[in-house]
Tab-separated table of C-alpha atoms in Angstrom:
chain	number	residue	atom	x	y	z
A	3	UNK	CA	171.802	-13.086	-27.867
A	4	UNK	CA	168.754	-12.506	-30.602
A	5	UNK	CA	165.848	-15.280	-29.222
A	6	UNK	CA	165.543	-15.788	-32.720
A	7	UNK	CA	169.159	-17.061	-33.144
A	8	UNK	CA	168.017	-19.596	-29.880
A	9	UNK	CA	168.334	-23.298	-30.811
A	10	UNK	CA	165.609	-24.823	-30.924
A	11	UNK	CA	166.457	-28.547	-31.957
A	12	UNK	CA	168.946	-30.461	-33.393
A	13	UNK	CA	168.862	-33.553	-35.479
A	14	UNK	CA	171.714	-35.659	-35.610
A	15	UNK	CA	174.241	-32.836	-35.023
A	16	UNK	CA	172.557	-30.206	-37.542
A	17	UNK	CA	170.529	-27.205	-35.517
A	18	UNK	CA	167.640	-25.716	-36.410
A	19	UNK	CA	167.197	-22.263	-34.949
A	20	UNK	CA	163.881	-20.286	-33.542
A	21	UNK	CA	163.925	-18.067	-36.755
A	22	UNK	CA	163.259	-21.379	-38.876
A	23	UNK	CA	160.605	-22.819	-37.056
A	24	UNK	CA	158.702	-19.839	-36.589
A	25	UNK	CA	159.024	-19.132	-39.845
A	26	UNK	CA	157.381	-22.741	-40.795
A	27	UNK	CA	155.055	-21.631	-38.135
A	28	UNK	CA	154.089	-19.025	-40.414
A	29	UNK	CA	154.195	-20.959	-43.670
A	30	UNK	CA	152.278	-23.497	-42.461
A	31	UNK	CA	149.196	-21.596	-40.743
A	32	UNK	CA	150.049	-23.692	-37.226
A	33	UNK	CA	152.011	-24.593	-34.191
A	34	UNK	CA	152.612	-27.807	-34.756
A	35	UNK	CA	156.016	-26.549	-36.059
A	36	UNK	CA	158.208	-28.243	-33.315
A	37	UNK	CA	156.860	-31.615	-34.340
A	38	UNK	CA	156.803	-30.536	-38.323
A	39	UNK	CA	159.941	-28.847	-38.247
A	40	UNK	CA	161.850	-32.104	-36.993
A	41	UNK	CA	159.998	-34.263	-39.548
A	42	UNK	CA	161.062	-31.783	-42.159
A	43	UNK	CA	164.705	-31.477	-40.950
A	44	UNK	CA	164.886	-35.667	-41.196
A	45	UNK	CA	163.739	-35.493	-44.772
A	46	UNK	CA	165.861	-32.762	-45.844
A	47	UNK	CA	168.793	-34.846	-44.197
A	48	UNK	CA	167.846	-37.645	-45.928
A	49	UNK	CA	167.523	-35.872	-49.705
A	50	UNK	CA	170.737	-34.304	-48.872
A	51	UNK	CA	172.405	-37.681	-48.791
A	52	UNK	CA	170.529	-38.594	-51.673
A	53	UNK	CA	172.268	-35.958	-53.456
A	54	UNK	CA	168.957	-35.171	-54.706
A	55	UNK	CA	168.328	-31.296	-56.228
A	56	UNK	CA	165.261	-29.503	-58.194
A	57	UNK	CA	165.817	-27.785	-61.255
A	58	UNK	CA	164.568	-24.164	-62.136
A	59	UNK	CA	161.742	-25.111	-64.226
A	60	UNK	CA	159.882	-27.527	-61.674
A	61	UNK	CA	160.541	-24.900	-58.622
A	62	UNK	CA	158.820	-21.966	-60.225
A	63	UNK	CA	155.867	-24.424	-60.958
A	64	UNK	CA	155.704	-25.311	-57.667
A	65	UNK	CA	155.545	-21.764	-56.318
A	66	UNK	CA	153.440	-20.601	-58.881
A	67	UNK	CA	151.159	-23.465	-57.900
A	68	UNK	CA	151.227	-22.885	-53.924
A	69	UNK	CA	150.149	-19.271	-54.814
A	70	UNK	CA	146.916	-20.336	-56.726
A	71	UNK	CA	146.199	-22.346	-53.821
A	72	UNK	CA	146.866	-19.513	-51.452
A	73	UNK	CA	144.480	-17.454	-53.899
A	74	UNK	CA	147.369	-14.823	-54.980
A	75	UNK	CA	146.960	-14.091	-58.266
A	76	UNK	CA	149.542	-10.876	-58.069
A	77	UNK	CA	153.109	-10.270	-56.810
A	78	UNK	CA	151.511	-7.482	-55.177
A	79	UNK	CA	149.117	-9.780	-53.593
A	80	UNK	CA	151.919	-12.161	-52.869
A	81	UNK	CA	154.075	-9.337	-51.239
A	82	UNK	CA	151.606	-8.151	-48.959
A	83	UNK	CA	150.691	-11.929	-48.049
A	84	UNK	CA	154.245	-12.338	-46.945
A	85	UNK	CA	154.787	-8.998	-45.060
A	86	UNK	CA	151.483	-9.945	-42.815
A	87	UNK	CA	153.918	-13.330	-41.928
A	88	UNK	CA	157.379	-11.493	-41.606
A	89	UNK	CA	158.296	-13.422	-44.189
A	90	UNK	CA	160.492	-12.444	-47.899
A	91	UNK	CA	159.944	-14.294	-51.126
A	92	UNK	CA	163.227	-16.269	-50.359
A	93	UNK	CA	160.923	-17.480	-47.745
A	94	UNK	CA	158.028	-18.659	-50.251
A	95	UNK	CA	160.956	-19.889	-52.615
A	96	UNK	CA	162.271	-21.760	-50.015
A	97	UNK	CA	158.922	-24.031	-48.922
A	98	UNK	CA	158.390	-24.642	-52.675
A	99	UNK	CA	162.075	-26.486	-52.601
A	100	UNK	CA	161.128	-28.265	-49.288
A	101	UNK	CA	158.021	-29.973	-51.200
A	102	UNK	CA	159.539	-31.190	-53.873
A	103	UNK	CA	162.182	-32.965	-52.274
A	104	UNK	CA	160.005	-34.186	-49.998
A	105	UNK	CA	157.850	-35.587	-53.012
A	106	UNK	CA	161.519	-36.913	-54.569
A	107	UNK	CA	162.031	-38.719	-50.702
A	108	UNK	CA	158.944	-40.094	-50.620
A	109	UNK	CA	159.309	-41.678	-54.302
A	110	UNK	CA	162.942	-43.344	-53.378
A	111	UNK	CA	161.534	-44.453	-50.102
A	112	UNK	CA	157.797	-46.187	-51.199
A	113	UNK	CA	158.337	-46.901	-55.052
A	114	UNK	CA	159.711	-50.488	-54.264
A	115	UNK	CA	157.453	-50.959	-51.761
A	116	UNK	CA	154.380	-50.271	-53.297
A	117	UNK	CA	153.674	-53.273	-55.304
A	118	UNK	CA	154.694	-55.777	-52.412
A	119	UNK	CA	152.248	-53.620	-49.746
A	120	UNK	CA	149.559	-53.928	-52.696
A	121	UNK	CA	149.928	-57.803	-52.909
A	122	UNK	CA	149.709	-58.002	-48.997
A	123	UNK	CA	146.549	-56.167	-48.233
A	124	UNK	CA	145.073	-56.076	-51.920
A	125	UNK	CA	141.292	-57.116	-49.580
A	126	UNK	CA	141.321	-53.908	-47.796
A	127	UNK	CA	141.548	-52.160	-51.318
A	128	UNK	CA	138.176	-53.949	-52.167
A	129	UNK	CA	134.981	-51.559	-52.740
A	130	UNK	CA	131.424	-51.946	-53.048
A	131	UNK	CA	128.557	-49.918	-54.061
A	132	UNK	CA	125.679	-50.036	-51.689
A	133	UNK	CA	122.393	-48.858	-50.571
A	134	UNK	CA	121.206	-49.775	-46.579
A	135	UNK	CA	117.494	-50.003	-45.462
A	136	UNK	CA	117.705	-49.677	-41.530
A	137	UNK	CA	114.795	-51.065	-39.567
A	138	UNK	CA	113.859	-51.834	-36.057
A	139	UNK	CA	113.462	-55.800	-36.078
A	140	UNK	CA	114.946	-58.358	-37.494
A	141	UNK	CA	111.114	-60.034	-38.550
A	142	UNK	CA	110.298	-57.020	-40.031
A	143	UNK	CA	113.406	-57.228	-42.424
A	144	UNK	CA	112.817	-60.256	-43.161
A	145	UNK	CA	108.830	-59.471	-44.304
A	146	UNK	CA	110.490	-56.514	-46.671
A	147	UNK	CA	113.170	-59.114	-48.083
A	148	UNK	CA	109.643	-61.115	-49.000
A	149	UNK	CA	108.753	-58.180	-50.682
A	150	UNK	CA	112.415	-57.532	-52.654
A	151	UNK	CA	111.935	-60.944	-53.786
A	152	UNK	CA	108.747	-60.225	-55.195
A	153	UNK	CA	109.785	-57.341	-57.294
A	154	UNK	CA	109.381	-54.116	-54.834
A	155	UNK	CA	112.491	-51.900	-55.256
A	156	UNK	CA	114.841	-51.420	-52.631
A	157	UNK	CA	114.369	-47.523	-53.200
A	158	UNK	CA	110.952	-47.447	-52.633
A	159	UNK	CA	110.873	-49.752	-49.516
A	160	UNK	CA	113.855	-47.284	-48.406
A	161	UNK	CA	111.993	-44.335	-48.697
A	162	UNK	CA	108.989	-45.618	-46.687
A	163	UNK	CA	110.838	-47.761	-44.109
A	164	UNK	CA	114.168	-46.978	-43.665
A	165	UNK	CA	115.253	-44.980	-39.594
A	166	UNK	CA	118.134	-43.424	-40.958
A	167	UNK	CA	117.207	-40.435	-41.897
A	168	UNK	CA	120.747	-39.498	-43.932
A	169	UNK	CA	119.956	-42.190	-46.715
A	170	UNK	CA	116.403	-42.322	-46.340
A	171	UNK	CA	115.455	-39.716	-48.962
A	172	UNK	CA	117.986	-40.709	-51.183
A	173	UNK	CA	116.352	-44.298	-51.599
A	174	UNK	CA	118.596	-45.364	-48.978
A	175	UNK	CA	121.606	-45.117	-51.032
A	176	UNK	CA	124.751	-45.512	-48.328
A	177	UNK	CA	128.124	-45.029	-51.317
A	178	UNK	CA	131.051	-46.974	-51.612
A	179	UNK	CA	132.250	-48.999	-48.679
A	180	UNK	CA	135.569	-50.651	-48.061
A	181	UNK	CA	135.773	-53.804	-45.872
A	182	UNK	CA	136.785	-52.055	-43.390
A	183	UNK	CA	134.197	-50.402	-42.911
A	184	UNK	CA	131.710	-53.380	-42.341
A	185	UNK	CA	131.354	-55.740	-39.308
A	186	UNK	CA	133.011	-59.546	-40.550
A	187	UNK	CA	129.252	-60.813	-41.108
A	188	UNK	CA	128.523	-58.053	-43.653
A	189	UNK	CA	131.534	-57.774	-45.169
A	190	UNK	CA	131.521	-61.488	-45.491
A	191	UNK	CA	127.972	-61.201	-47.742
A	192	UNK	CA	129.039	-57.653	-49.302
A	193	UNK	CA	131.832	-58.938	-50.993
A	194	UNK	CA	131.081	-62.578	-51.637
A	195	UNK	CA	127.747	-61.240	-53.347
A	196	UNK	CA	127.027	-60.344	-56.823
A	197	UNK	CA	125.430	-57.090	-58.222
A	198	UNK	CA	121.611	-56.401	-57.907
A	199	UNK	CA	121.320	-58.561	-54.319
A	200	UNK	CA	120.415	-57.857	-51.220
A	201	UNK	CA	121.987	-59.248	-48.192
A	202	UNK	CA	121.145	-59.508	-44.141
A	203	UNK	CA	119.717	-58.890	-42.001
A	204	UNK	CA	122.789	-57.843	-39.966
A	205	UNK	CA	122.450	-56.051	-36.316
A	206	UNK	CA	123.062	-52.726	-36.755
A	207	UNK	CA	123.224	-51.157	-32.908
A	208	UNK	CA	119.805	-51.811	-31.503
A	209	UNK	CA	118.275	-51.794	-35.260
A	210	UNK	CA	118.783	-54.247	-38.322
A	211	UNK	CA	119.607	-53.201	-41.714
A	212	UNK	CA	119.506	-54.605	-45.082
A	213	UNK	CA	122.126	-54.086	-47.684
A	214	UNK	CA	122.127	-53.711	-51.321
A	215	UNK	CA	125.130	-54.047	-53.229
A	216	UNK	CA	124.884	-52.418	-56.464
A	217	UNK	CA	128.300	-52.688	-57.481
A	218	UNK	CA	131.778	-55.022	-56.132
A	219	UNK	CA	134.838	-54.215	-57.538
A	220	UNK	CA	137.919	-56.001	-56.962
A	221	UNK	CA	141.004	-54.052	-56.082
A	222	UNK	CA	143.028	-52.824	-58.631
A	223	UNK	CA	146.705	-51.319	-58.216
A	224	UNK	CA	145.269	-47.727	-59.600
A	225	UNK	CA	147.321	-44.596	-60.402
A	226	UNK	CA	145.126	-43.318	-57.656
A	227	UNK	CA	145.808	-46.086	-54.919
A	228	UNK	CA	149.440	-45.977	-55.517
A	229	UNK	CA	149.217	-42.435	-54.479
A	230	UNK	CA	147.783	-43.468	-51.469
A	231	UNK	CA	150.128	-46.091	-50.716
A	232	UNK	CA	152.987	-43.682	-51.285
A	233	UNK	CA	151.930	-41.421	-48.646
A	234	UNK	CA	151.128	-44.528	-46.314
A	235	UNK	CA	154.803	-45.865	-46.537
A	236	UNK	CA	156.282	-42.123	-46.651
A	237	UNK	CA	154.985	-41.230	-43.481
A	238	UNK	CA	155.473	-45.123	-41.861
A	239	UNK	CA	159.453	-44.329	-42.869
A	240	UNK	CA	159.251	-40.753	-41.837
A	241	UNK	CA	157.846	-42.059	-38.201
A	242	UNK	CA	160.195	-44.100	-38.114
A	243	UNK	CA	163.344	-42.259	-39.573
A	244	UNK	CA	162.073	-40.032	-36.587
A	245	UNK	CA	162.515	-42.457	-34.116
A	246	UNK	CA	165.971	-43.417	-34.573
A	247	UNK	CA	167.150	-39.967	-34.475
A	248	UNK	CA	169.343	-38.069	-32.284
A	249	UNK	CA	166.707	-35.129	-31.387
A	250	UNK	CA	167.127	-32.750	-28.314
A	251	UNK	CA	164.382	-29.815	-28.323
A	252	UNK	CA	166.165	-27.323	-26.631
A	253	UNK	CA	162.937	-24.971	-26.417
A	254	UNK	CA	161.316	-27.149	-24.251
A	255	UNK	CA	164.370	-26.450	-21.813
A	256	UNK	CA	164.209	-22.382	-22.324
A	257	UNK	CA	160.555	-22.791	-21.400
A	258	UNK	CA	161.322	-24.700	-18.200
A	259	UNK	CA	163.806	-22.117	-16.940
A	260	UNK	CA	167.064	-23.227	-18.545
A	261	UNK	CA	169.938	-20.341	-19.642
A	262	UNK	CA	169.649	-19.065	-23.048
A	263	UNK	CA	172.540	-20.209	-25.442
C-alpha cells in the first residue's frame, strides 16, 4: 500500500488519509495538522449538513486574497510556491473553499449567540485609557498625589519619578486596559472614576503605582467586538463539537508498531 493512502483518522465514519493531512501540513506552515486536520474535518461535516456551498465569485476572492498575503503577486510566483510544497493549484483552490465555509459555520453557530454573550459579560468589554506612575513607597505616592492636586502634571512627575522604565519616557503613559487586566482594588477606582483623575495608591509587587485614567468607555456591542465574540463562540462549539466525536487517530497506532492498512 502507498503510506500516503494510510488512514490517518476518522471522524464519525468519514477517513481522512495521510495525503490530506500532510498536505494541510504544507498549507498551513506546521505540524499541528493531526489536531487541525480533525477540527477541520468536524467543520466541514458540519457545513456539509448545512447544505452550505460558495459561489465562484467569493472563492476566487478568497484565493486571490490568500496569495497577497502569501506575497505572490504572479501565477508564476504562485506555481513555484506550490511545487516547493508538492502541492497543485487544486490544492490552493481547495484551502480557499475550506475558509469560507468555515467563516459560513462560524456565522450559523455564534450569530444568535452573540448578543446574549454581550449582555452577560458586557464589564469585561469595559476599557480605559491610562497612564501609571510606579514608585517605591506608598508615602512617597501619596507626597506626589499632594503635588497632582496642586497642579503638577502627571507627565512630568512620570518622567522624573516613575521605576518603570517602559512608560517612563513616554510620561508614563500605560494604553488601554480592560478590567481584566487590573487587580479588584484598581479596577474598582479605574472604572468607577471619571476622566482627568488619578487614583491609588495600589501595591504593585514590592512597588506602588498611581493611575491616571484619561479616558473610560463603557462597552459597546462594536462591529469590531462582535468579531471577537464570533471567534470566541466558534472555537467554544468547535472544542466542543470535537469532543463529542467519534475520532480514532490511526497514525498514532502506525507509529507504535501497528500493521499498515
Amino acid at each position: 500500500m502507498d503510506a500516503m493512502e494510510l488512514v490517518t483518522f476518522s471522524v464519525n465514519g468519514a477517513e481522512w488519509r495521510l495525503r490530506d493531512v500532510l498536505k494541510l501540513a504544507c498549507m498551513e506552515g506546521g505540524f499541528t495538522a493531526i489536531e487541525d486536520s480533525i477540527r477541520r474535518a468536524v467543520t466541514l461535516e458540519f457545513a456539509e449538513q448545512h447544505n452550505l456551498s460558495i459561489d465562484e465569485l467569493e472563492w476566487k476572492a478568497k484565493v486571490s486574497e490568500m496569495r497577497q498575503q502569501l506575497g505572490l503577486y504572479s501565477a508564476a510566483e504562485t506555481l513555484a510556491w506550490l511545487s516547493m510544497r508538492g502541492l497543485v493549484t487544486a490544492d490552493l483552490f481547495e484551502s480557499a473553499k475550506v475558509q469560507l465555509l468555515t467563516e459560513k459555520v462560524k456565522c450559523i453557530v455564534s450569530e444568535d449567540r452573540i448578543d446574549a454573550y454581550f449582555l452577560e459579560n458586557r464589564l469585561s468589554f469595559d476599557k480605559a485609557n491610562v497612564s501609571q506612575l510606579v514608585i517605591g513607597s506608598r508615602e512617597q505616592a501619596q507626597e506626589l498625589l499632594f503635588q497632582l492636586e496642586e497642579g503638577e502634571p502627571f507627565y512630568k512627575l512620570a518622567q522624573t519619578y516613575c521605576l518603570n522604565s517602559s512608560s517612563k519616557y513616554d510620561g508614563g503613559y500605560f494604553g488601554w486596559v480592560g478590567r481584566a487586566e487590573l487587580n479588584g482594588e484598581e479596577e474598582a477606582a479605574v472604572f468607577g472614576s471619571e476622566a482627568g483623575q488619578t487614583v491609588g495608591p495600589f501595591p504593585f509587587g514590592s512597588f506602588y503605582r498611581l493611575l491616571h485614567v484619561w479616558e473610560v468607555i463603557p462597552a459597546e456591542l462594536t462591529e469590531e467586538v462582535r468579531l471577537k465574540l464570533a471567534d470566541l463562540l466558534f472555537e467554544e462549539w468547535l472544542n466542543e463539537a470535537v469532543k463529542r466525536s467519534e475520532v480514532d487517530v490511526k497514525l498514532w497506532g502506525y507509529l507504535a508498531g501497528e500493521p499498515l492498512g
